[in-house]
């Protein structure tokens, strides 16, 4: 495919204009709006395997995969069949169903948790896990890390990475003071959240030394993927568990993105297999476990989960939680995800990221390729990236130019420099070829952008 798509996308633009009239900003989640990269967000009408098709009839190789959930690609036959079969029996019962028991059993069998509560989004999972940690410890405060995103509940919207990073520029001092990232989040809500630099155990230790008896939990992404991919330094996650436990606090490992994506049992399994087991008290899941429908979960050992209503006093509920369609999609997806699946995803991620890195090297564009299992992203910087400040020091305009050229060549990357790229098992040799053919022009565009804008510039 040497032909490129024009920058204009008339059918998408028409839909966007209609959406702008009835939906704030024209989208139902901010990063979809292309604000960071410019241009018309593409309205998608169909997905098939590795590809998305937009309203203008253009085909894109999809490296977003619905922001992580679609490890098997679009419209996987097993998932579609499961959802169709479930839908024919009714969409929701407001009563317990066999499917949610099976999904919970599947999650418990793959991960270190004894019990899970099913919810509808990752936001709900982390919000509920924090309430449970506070109820269990009878303490008010939590520690989170700058650049980690845990959904959009009030207390967690402080230095929350991607979506917010994409919209706002540098705000480091405010972030680290635990000030809210968003109007509408009160100072008192944000004041219970202590924000520390990622990968800095000494900073966590210092906080515990001063107010350890006030801290209910540390919450961390199992491997950070919401400021671009920034893996935990060796010993960081295990060290967090150790510090928390020495002070009577819990560790909440957020595997909403990594869970069932980087390994059968998520980052917890991958880390244990590398000799670093993580003694997390609560783990949150989402994305892959819903197979593209709204489903998420949080879980832990019996002692902690037993505090949740109706077994215990900490309240948590949901009209559609454990929904039969979502449970069916999630279960079908997980059952397709064998060890072989992860070997395939790892190989594909290595292949695509290697090609991209080589293309950028060929034109002398400084960049840093970072992996967490099969999640990866490219930072347009020559420095190391181990935390949020370093992630934000990248050349954003170079990413934007790269993104637009890839889009014109039929490759749909996340429309932000602060996101992970996601692969699926549907990416075959032809799809790799589509990617490879798009790269030279995109690398050239990035090179041109770096030569006109100083490092750290861009919007
Ligand atoms: C996506 C994500 C969430 C939020 O999940 P939603 O389903 O979008 O509410 C929470 N934590 C992490 C690590 C995520 O990647």
Short mmCIF file of C-alpha atoms and ligand atoms in Angstrom, two decimals:
data_model
loop_
_atom_site.label_atom_id
_atom_site.label_comp_id
_atom_site.label_asym_id
_atom_site.label_seq_id
_atom_site.Cartn_x
_atom_site.Cartn_y
_atom_site.Cartn_z
CA UNK A 1 0.00 0.00 0.00
CA UNK A 2 1.91 3.05 -1.21
CA UNK A 3 -1.29 5.09 -1.49
CA UNK A 4 -1.99 7.27 1.54
CA UNK A 5 -5.26 8.50 3.02
CA UNK A 6 -5.95 12.24 2.80
CA UNK A 7 -5.88 14.23 6.04
CA UNK A 8 -9.59 14.99 5.58
CA UNK A 9 -12.06 12.32 6.59
CA UNK A 10 -15.45 13.67 5.43
CA UNK A 11 -17.75 10.99 6.85
CA UNK A 12 -15.96 11.02 10.20
CA UNK A 13 -16.02 14.82 10.19
CA UNK A 14 -19.77 14.82 9.59
CA UNK A 15 -20.32 12.42 12.49
CA UNK A 16 -17.96 14.45 14.67
CA UNK A 17 -19.90 17.66 13.89
CA UNK A 18 -23.15 15.93 14.91
CA UNK A 19 -21.48 14.53 18.03
CA UNK A 20 -20.12 17.95 19.01
CA UNK A 21 -23.70 19.23 19.17
CA UNK A 22 -24.91 16.57 21.58
CA UNK A 23 -21.82 15.24 23.39
CA UNK A 24 -19.25 17.48 25.17
CA UNK A 25 -16.19 17.64 22.93
CA UNK A 26 -17.85 15.12 20.61
CA UNK A 27 -16.52 12.04 22.41
CA UNK A 28 -17.38 9.90 25.40
CA UNK A 29 -13.79 9.60 26.64
CA UNK A 30 -11.35 12.52 26.17
CA UNK A 31 -8.31 10.93 24.50
CA UNK A 32 -10.51 9.73 21.60
CA UNK A 33 -10.91 13.36 20.51
CA UNK A 34 -7.44 13.63 18.87
CA UNK A 35 -6.87 16.91 20.76
CA UNK A 36 -3.20 16.07 21.33
CA UNK A 37 -2.47 15.14 17.71
CA UNK A 38 -4.94 17.32 15.82
CA UNK A 39 -7.31 16.40 13.02
CA UNK A 40 -10.61 14.59 12.90
CA UNK A 41 -11.11 11.62 15.19
CA UNK A 42 -11.99 8.59 13.07
CA UNK A 43 -15.45 7.18 13.68
CA UNK A 44 -15.21 3.42 13.46
CA UNK A 45 -17.98 1.31 12.02
CA UNK A 46 -16.53 -2.20 12.07
CA UNK A 47 -13.64 -4.26 13.37
CA UNK A 48 -12.29 -7.49 11.94
CA UNK A 49 -9.22 -9.27 13.23
CA UNK A 50 -6.28 -6.87 13.26
CA UNK A 51 -8.18 -4.10 11.45
CA UNK A 52 -10.65 -1.30 12.08
CA UNK A 53 -12.80 0.25 9.33
CA UNK A 54 -13.89 3.88 9.60
CA UNK A 55 -16.94 5.72 8.33
CA UNK A 56 -15.03 6.78 5.19
CA UNK A 57 -14.43 3.13 4.33
CA UNK A 58 -10.72 3.23 5.22
CA UNK A 59 -8.99 0.26 6.79
CA UNK A 60 -6.51 0.68 9.66
CA UNK A 61 -4.19 -1.76 11.35
CA UNK A 62 -5.28 -1.31 14.97
CA UNK A 63 -2.58 -0.96 17.63
CA UNK A 64 -4.96 0.34 20.27
CA UNK A 65 -7.15 -2.77 20.55
CA UNK A 66 -9.82 -0.78 22.39
CA UNK A 67 -7.06 0.47 24.77
CA UNK A 68 -6.04 -3.04 25.69
CA UNK A 69 -9.02 -5.39 25.97
CA UNK A 70 -8.94 -6.98 22.51
CA UNK A 71 -6.00 -9.41 22.82
CA UNK A 72 -7.67 -11.65 20.24
CA UNK A 73 -8.37 -8.84 17.79
CA UNK A 74 -11.77 -7.63 16.64
CA UNK A 75 -14.87 -9.81 16.36
CA UNK A 76 -13.10 -13.01 17.34
CA UNK A 77 -15.49 -15.87 16.43
CA UNK A 78 -15.40 -17.49 19.89
CA UNK A 79 -16.23 -14.20 21.59
CA UNK A 80 -18.98 -13.24 19.14
CA UNK A 81 -20.56 -16.67 19.45
CA UNK A 82 -20.51 -16.52 23.26
CA UNK A 83 -22.06 -13.04 23.34
CA UNK A 84 -24.69 -13.96 20.75
CA UNK A 85 -25.65 -17.10 22.64
CA UNK A 86 -25.88 -15.16 25.92
CA UNK A 87 -27.88 -12.30 24.36
CA UNK A 88 -30.50 -14.70 23.01
CA UNK A 89 -31.25 -15.72 26.60
CA UNK A 90 -31.74 -12.14 27.82
CA UNK A 91 -29.46 -9.23 28.53
CA UNK A 92 -29.66 -8.81 32.31
CA UNK A 93 -31.49 -10.49 35.17
CA UNK A 94 -30.59 -8.49 38.29
CA UNK A 95 -29.99 -11.84 39.96
CA UNK A 96 -26.96 -14.12 40.20
CA UNK A 97 -26.13 -16.10 37.03
CA UNK A 98 -23.97 -19.15 36.22
CA UNK A 99 -21.75 -17.12 33.86
CA UNK A 100 -20.42 -14.80 36.53
CA UNK A 101 -19.50 -17.75 38.75
CA UNK A 102 -17.55 -19.25 35.86
CA UNK A 103 -15.79 -15.94 35.15
CA UNK A 104 -14.89 -15.48 38.83
CA UNK A 105 -13.59 -19.08 38.97
CA UNK A 106 -11.48 -18.46 35.87
CA UNK A 107 -9.92 -15.30 37.37
CA UNK A 108 -9.28 -16.93 40.74
CA UNK A 109 -7.67 -19.95 39.05
CA UNK A 110 -5.20 -17.71 37.14
CA UNK A 111 -4.22 -15.17 39.77
CA UNK A 112 -3.16 -15.00 43.44
CA UNK A 113 -6.61 -13.84 44.63
CA UNK A 114 -9.02 -16.08 46.60
CA UNK A 115 -12.17 -14.13 45.78
CA UNK A 116 -13.28 -11.43 43.35
CA UNK A 117 -16.15 -8.99 43.14
CA UNK A 118 -17.23 -8.22 39.57
CA UNK A 119 -17.86 -4.60 38.59
CA UNK A 120 -18.36 -2.69 35.32
CA UNK A 121 -15.19 -0.66 34.81
CA UNK A 122 -11.62 -0.37 35.97
CA UNK A 123 -12.57 2.91 37.63
CA UNK A 124 -15.09 1.09 39.81
CA UNK A 125 -12.61 -1.67 40.58
CA UNK A 126 -9.90 0.65 41.94
CA UNK A 127 -12.39 2.95 43.67
CA UNK A 128 -13.97 -0.03 45.44
CA UNK A 129 -10.61 -1.61 46.28
CA UNK A 130 -9.58 1.63 47.99
CA UNK A 131 -12.82 1.82 49.96
CA UNK A 132 -12.27 -1.77 51.05
CA UNK A 133 -8.66 -1.06 52.05
CA UNK A 134 -9.79 1.94 54.10
CA UNK A 135 -12.58 -0.09 55.68
CA UNK A 136 -10.23 -2.96 56.45
CA UNK A 137 -7.46 -0.84 57.97
CA UNK A 138 -9.65 1.95 59.38
CA UNK A 139 -7.17 4.49 57.97
CA UNK A 140 -7.82 7.42 55.59
CA UNK A 141 -4.84 7.97 53.27
CA UNK A 142 -3.53 6.32 50.16
CA UNK A 143 -0.26 6.58 48.25
CA UNK A 144 -0.28 6.65 44.46
CA UNK A 145 2.46 7.35 41.94
CA UNK A 146 2.72 10.26 39.52
CA UNK A 147 1.84 9.11 36.00
CA UNK A 148 -0.10 6.04 37.14
CA UNK A 149 -3.76 6.10 36.13
CA UNK A 150 -6.32 4.21 38.15
CA UNK A 151 -9.55 5.45 36.57
CA UNK A 152 -11.30 8.74 37.13
CA UNK A 153 -12.68 8.55 40.68
CA UNK A 154 -12.04 11.74 42.65
CA UNK A 155 -9.29 10.62 44.99
CA UNK A 156 -7.30 9.05 42.18
CA UNK A 157 -7.31 12.03 39.82
CA UNK A 158 -4.00 13.39 41.06
CA UNK A 159 -1.03 13.16 38.69
CA UNK A 160 -3.04 10.59 36.79
CA UNK A 161 -1.05 10.15 33.60
CA UNK A 162 -2.12 9.81 29.97
CA UNK A 163 -5.56 11.35 29.52
CA UNK A 164 -4.75 14.20 31.83
CA UNK A 165 -1.12 14.46 30.69
CA UNK A 166 -2.33 14.73 27.14
CA UNK A 167 -4.60 17.66 27.92
CA UNK A 168 -2.45 19.55 30.42
CA UNK A 169 1.24 20.33 30.12
CA UNK A 170 3.75 20.43 32.98
CA UNK A 171 2.24 20.68 36.44
CA UNK A 172 4.83 18.79 38.44
CA UNK A 173 4.75 20.86 41.59
CA UNK A 174 0.98 20.82 41.84
CA UNK A 175 0.96 17.09 41.13
CA UNK A 176 3.38 16.25 43.86
CA UNK A 177 1.51 18.36 46.37
CA UNK A 178 -1.47 16.05 45.84
CA UNK A 179 -3.53 18.82 44.27
CA UNK A 180 -6.46 17.71 42.10
CA UNK A 181 -5.82 17.14 38.37
CA UNK A 182 -9.34 18.26 37.54
CA UNK A 183 -11.79 20.95 38.58
CA UNK A 184 -14.60 19.25 40.47
CA UNK A 185 -12.20 17.18 42.54
CA UNK A 186 -12.12 18.84 45.95
CA UNK A 187 -8.91 19.60 47.77
CA UNK A 188 -10.11 17.42 50.62
CA UNK A 189 -10.61 14.44 48.27
CA UNK A 190 -7.13 14.94 46.80
CA UNK A 191 -5.62 15.62 50.23
CA UNK A 192 -6.13 11.99 51.24
CA UNK A 193 -3.98 11.01 48.24
CA UNK A 194 -0.21 11.24 48.61
CA UNK A 195 1.44 11.35 45.19
CA UNK A 196 5.03 10.14 44.92
CA UNK A 197 7.46 9.65 42.01
CA UNK A 198 7.23 6.21 40.36
CA UNK A 199 10.09 3.79 40.97
CA UNK A 200 11.25 5.70 44.07
CA UNK A 201 11.08 3.39 47.07
CA UNK A 202 12.98 5.85 49.27
CA UNK A 203 10.19 8.40 48.82
CA UNK A 204 7.62 5.83 49.96
CA UNK A 205 9.75 4.88 52.93
CA UNK A 206 10.07 8.54 53.94
CA UNK A 207 6.29 9.04 53.88
CA UNK A 208 5.65 5.91 55.92
CA UNK A 209 8.19 7.07 58.48
CA UNK A 210 6.19 10.26 59.06
CA UNK A 211 2.55 9.19 58.70
CA UNK A 212 2.62 5.41 58.37
CA UNK A 213 -0.26 4.94 60.78
CA UNK A 214 -2.55 7.05 58.54
CA UNK A 215 -1.97 5.11 55.35
CA UNK A 216 -4.55 2.52 54.32
CA UNK A 217 -2.94 1.44 51.08
CA UNK A 218 -0.43 1.97 48.32
CA UNK A 219 -1.96 1.67 44.86
CA UNK A 220 0.32 1.14 41.87
CA UNK A 221 -0.01 -0.01 38.28
CA UNK A 222 1.54 -3.48 38.15
CA UNK A 223 3.65 -2.05 35.33
CA UNK A 224 2.92 1.56 34.41
CA UNK A 225 1.26 1.87 31.01
CA UNK A 226 -0.59 5.15 31.34
CA UNK A 227 2.37 7.53 30.94
CA UNK A 228 3.60 5.42 28.06
CA UNK A 229 5.14 2.14 29.18
CA UNK A 230 7.41 2.49 32.20
CA UNK A 231 8.15 -0.88 33.80
CA UNK A 232 8.73 -1.12 37.54
CA UNK A 233 12.41 -1.23 38.49
CA UNK A 234 13.51 -4.63 39.80
CA UNK A 235 12.37 -4.90 43.41
CA UNK A 236 10.04 -1.89 43.28
CA UNK A 237 6.70 -3.74 43.52
CA UNK A 238 7.99 -6.27 46.04
CA UNK A 239 9.51 -3.42 48.04
CA UNK A 240 6.14 -1.64 48.11
CA UNK A 241 4.47 -4.75 49.51
CA UNK A 242 7.15 -5.03 52.15
CA UNK A 243 6.90 -1.37 53.20
CA UNK A 244 3.10 -1.47 53.30
CA UNK A 245 3.05 -4.60 55.43
CA UNK A 246 5.63 -3.33 57.89
CA UNK A 247 3.29 -0.41 58.56
CA UNK A 248 -0.04 -2.25 58.59
CA UNK A 249 -1.12 -0.94 55.17
CA UNK A 250 -2.26 -2.88 52.08
CA UNK A 251 -0.77 -3.02 48.60
CA UNK A 252 -3.30 -2.66 45.78
CA UNK A 253 -1.79 -3.91 42.54
CA UNK A 254 -3.70 -2.38 39.61
CA UNK A 255 -3.70 -4.97 36.82
CA UNK A 256 -6.58 -3.40 34.88
CA UNK A 257 -4.23 -2.99 31.91
CA UNK A 258 -1.68 -5.78 32.48
CA UNK A 259 -4.08 -8.45 33.78
CA UNK A 260 -4.50 -11.35 31.30
CA UNK A 261 -2.61 -9.26 28.71
CA UNK A 262 1.04 -9.79 29.61
CA UNK A 263 0.63 -13.38 30.83
CA UNK A 264 -2.11 -15.91 31.70
CA UNK A 265 -2.05 -14.64 35.28
CA UNK A 266 -1.08 -11.04 34.50
CA UNK A 267 1.95 -9.11 35.75
CA UNK A 268 1.80 -10.94 39.11
CA UNK A 269 2.59 -14.18 37.28
CA UNK A 270 5.22 -12.61 35.00
CA UNK A 271 6.98 -10.99 37.94
CA UNK A 272 6.92 -14.20 40.02
CA UNK A 273 8.34 -16.13 37.05
CA UNK A 274 11.24 -13.64 37.00
CA UNK A 275 11.96 -14.33 40.67
CA UNK A 276 10.04 -11.41 42.12
CA UNK A 277 6.74 -12.50 43.64
CA UNK A 278 4.60 -9.52 44.70
CA UNK A 279 2.68 -9.97 47.95
CA UNK A 280 -0.28 -7.81 46.88
CA UNK A 281 -3.28 -7.66 49.18
CA UNK A 282 -5.79 -6.57 46.56
CA UNK A 283 -5.57 -6.81 42.77
CA UNK A 284 -7.78 -4.96 40.31
CA UNK A 285 -8.65 -6.27 36.84
CA UNK A 286 -10.50 -4.93 33.80
CA UNK A 287 -9.97 -4.52 30.06
CA UNK A 288 -9.07 -8.04 28.77
CA UNK A 289 -11.34 -9.81 31.27
CA UNK A 290 -14.39 -8.18 29.64
CA UNK A 291 -13.49 -9.21 26.10
CA UNK A 292 -14.55 -5.76 24.83
CA UNK A 293 -17.69 -5.51 26.97
CA UNK A 294 -17.85 -3.58 30.25
CA UNK A 295 -16.50 -5.86 32.97
CA UNK A 296 -13.86 -5.46 35.66
CA UNK A 297 -13.11 -6.93 39.06
CA UNK A 298 -11.14 -6.58 42.25
CA UNK A 299 -10.02 -9.41 44.45
CA UNK A 300 -7.84 -10.53 47.31
CA UNK A 301 -7.60 -13.03 50.12
CA UNK A 302 -10.69 -14.17 52.06
CA UNK A 303 -9.75 -12.17 55.15
CA UNK A 304 -9.85 -8.86 53.25
CA UNK A 305 -12.65 -9.62 50.76
CA UNK A 306 -14.84 -10.83 53.63
CA UNK A 307 -15.20 -7.21 54.71
CA UNK A 308 -17.27 -6.50 51.61
CA UNK A 309 -21.10 -6.36 51.75
CA UNK A 310 -23.11 -8.50 52.16
CA UNK A 311 -20.46 -10.65 53.91
CA UNK A 312 -19.09 -7.61 55.77
CA UNK A 313 -19.73 -3.91 56.42
CA UNK A 314 -17.96 -2.20 53.46
CA UNK A 315 -20.66 -1.32 50.93
CA UNK A 316 -20.26 -1.92 47.20
CA UNK A 317 -22.91 -2.72 44.59
CA UNK A 318 -23.92 -2.54 40.90
CA UNK A 319 -27.16 -2.90 38.93
CA UNK A 320 -25.37 -4.48 35.96
CA UNK A 321 -22.37 -6.05 37.76
CA UNK A 322 -21.62 -9.55 36.49
CA UNK A 323 -23.78 -8.82 33.44
CA UNK A 324 -24.38 -12.04 31.45
CA UNK A 325 -23.18 -10.64 28.11
CA UNK A 326 -20.03 -9.15 29.59
CA UNK A 327 -19.33 -12.30 31.59
CA UNK A 328 -19.75 -14.42 28.45
CA UNK A 329 -17.42 -12.21 26.41
CA UNK A 330 -14.83 -12.18 29.17
CA UNK A 331 -14.96 -15.90 29.78
CA UNK A 332 -14.70 -16.70 26.07
CA UNK A 333 -11.72 -14.37 25.77
CA UNK A 334 -9.89 -15.79 28.78
CA UNK A 335 -10.51 -19.37 27.62
CA UNK A 336 -8.84 -18.54 24.30
CA UNK A 337 -5.84 -17.06 26.13
CA UNK A 338 -3.51 -19.99 26.70
CA UNK A 339 0.24 -19.84 27.32
CA UNK A 340 0.73 -20.09 23.55
CA UNK A 341 -1.32 -16.94 23.10
CA UNK A 342 1.12 -14.97 25.21
CA UNK A 343 4.11 -16.34 23.34
CA UNK A 344 2.46 -15.09 20.13
CA UNK A 345 1.69 -11.67 21.59
CA UNK A 346 5.27 -11.31 22.88
CA UNK A 347 6.69 -12.24 19.48
CA UNK A 348 4.43 -9.81 17.63
CA UNK A 349 5.24 -6.98 20.06
CA UNK A 350 8.96 -7.63 19.66
CA UNK A 351 8.64 -7.68 15.89
CA UNK A 352 6.61 -4.46 15.55
CA UNK A 353 8.55 -2.49 18.14
CA UNK A 354 11.85 -3.63 16.62
CA UNK A 355 10.76 -2.48 13.16
CA UNK A 356 9.67 0.92 14.48
CA UNK A 357 12.89 1.42 16.40
CA UNK A 358 14.97 0.46 13.37
CA UNK A 359 13.08 2.89 11.14
CA UNK A 360 13.69 5.73 13.61
CA UNK A 361 17.37 4.79 13.93
CA UNK A 362 17.68 4.87 10.15
CA UNK A 363 16.83 8.58 10.10
CA UNK A 364 18.60 9.43 13.35
CA UNK A 365 15.56 10.15 15.54
CA UNK A 366 16.42 9.89 19.24
CA UNK A 367 13.95 7.55 20.92
CA UNK A 368 13.57 5.03 23.66
CA UNK A 369 11.60 1.81 23.20
CA UNK A 370 10.17 0.48 26.44
CA UNK A 371 8.40 -2.82 27.11
CA UNK A 372 6.33 -4.29 29.90
CA UNK A 373 5.65 -7.78 28.62
CA UNK A 374 3.91 -7.33 25.26
CA UNK A 375 2.87 -3.75 26.03
CA UNK A 376 5.29 -1.22 24.62
CA UNK A 377 5.69 2.40 23.66
CA UNK A 378 8.25 4.65 22.08
CA UNK A 379 9.38 7.81 23.85
CA UNK A 380 10.89 10.44 21.59
CA UNK A 381 13.74 11.26 23.92
CA UNK A 382 17.38 10.34 24.36
CA UNK A 383 17.11 10.22 28.15
CA UNK A 384 15.97 7.34 30.32
CA UNK A 385 12.32 7.07 31.29
CA UNK A 386 11.70 5.62 34.73
CA UNK A 387 9.10 8.11 35.97
CA UNK A 388 6.50 10.66 34.93
CA UNK A 389 8.81 13.70 34.80
CA UNK A 390 11.12 11.87 32.42
CA UNK A 391 8.16 10.67 30.34
CA UNK A 392 6.99 14.27 29.99
CA UNK A 393 10.41 15.45 28.86
CA UNK A 394 9.92 13.74 25.49
CA UNK A 395 9.55 15.50 22.17
CA UNK A 396 5.77 15.42 21.83
CA UNK A 397 5.74 17.11 18.40
CA UNK A 398 7.88 14.28 17.01
CA UNK A 399 5.31 11.77 18.21
CA UNK A 400 2.49 13.82 16.68
CA UNK A 401 4.19 13.89 13.29
CA UNK A 402 4.90 10.16 13.52
CA UNK A 403 1.28 9.45 14.50
CA UNK A 404 -0.21 11.45 11.61
CA UNK A 405 2.00 9.78 9.02
CA UNK A 406 1.17 6.31 10.38
CA UNK A 407 -2.54 7.17 10.28
CA UNK A 408 -2.25 8.35 6.67
CA UNK A 409 -0.64 5.00 5.88
CA UNK A 410 -3.41 3.01 7.53
CA UNK A 411 -1.95 2.37 11.01
CA UNK A 412 -4.03 3.42 14.00
CA UNK A 413 -1.75 4.24 16.96
CA UNK A 414 -2.91 5.71 20.27
CA UNK A 415 -3.45 9.45 19.62
CA UNK A 416 -1.14 10.48 22.46
CA UNK A 417 2.56 10.23 23.26
CA UNK A 418 1.65 8.97 26.73
CA UNK A 419 -0.04 5.69 25.90
CA UNK A 420 0.93 2.06 25.52
CA UNK A 421 0.63 0.39 22.12
CA UNK A 422 -1.31 -2.86 22.15
CA UNK A 423 -0.98 -5.91 19.91
CA UNK A 424 -3.43 -8.75 19.28
CA UNK A 425 -3.11 -12.35 18.13
CA UNK A 426 -4.87 -11.28 14.91
CA UNK A 427 -1.72 -9.50 13.68
CA UNK A 428 -0.39 -11.77 10.94
CA UNK A 429 2.43 -11.38 8.42
CA UNK A 430 0.28 -9.19 6.15
CA UNK A 431 -0.51 -6.88 9.05
CA UNK A 432 3.19 -6.66 9.96
CA UNK A 433 3.82 -5.73 6.33
CA UNK A 434 1.25 -2.90 6.53
CA UNK A 435 3.09 -1.60 9.59
CA UNK A 436 6.54 -1.96 8.03
CA UNK A 437 5.50 -0.10 4.87
CA UNK A 438 4.09 2.81 6.87
CA UNK A 439 7.26 3.30 8.93
CA UNK A 440 9.76 5.04 6.61
CA UNK A 441 7.46 8.02 5.93
CA UNK A 442 6.49 8.26 9.60
CA UNK A 443 10.13 8.17 10.71
CA UNK A 444 10.92 10.91 8.18
CA UNK A 445 8.05 13.00 9.55
CA UNK A 446 9.34 12.55 13.10
CA UNK A 447 12.85 13.50 11.96
CA UNK A 448 11.53 16.67 10.32
CA UNK A 449 9.63 17.56 13.50
CA UNK A 450 12.67 17.05 15.73
CA UNK A 451 14.77 19.30 13.55
CA UNK A 452 12.39 22.26 13.96
CA UNK A 453 11.32 21.99 17.60
CA UNK A 454 13.66 21.92 20.58
CA UNK A 455 13.74 18.90 22.89
CA UNK A 456 10.93 19.11 25.41
CA UNK A 457 8.89 21.40 23.19
CA UNK A 458 5.71 20.56 21.38
CA UNK A 459 2.19 20.48 22.71
C1 LIG B 1 -7.86 1.67 31.98
C2 LIG B 1 -7.36 1.65 33.37
C3 LIG B 1 -8.18 1.92 34.47
C4 LIG B 1 -9.60 2.42 34.31
O1 LIG B 1 -10.43 1.48 33.69
P1 LIG B 1 -11.80 1.99 33.01
O2 LIG B 1 -12.47 0.72 32.61
O3 LIG B 1 -11.42 2.87 31.88
O4 LIG B 1 -12.56 2.72 34.07
C5 LIG B 1 -7.66 1.76 35.73
N1 LIG B 1 -6.39 1.36 35.93
C6 LIG B 1 -5.56 1.12 34.89
C7 LIG B 1 -4.17 0.67 35.16
C8 LIG B 1 -6.01 1.27 33.59
O5 LIG B 1 -5.16 1.05 32.56
#
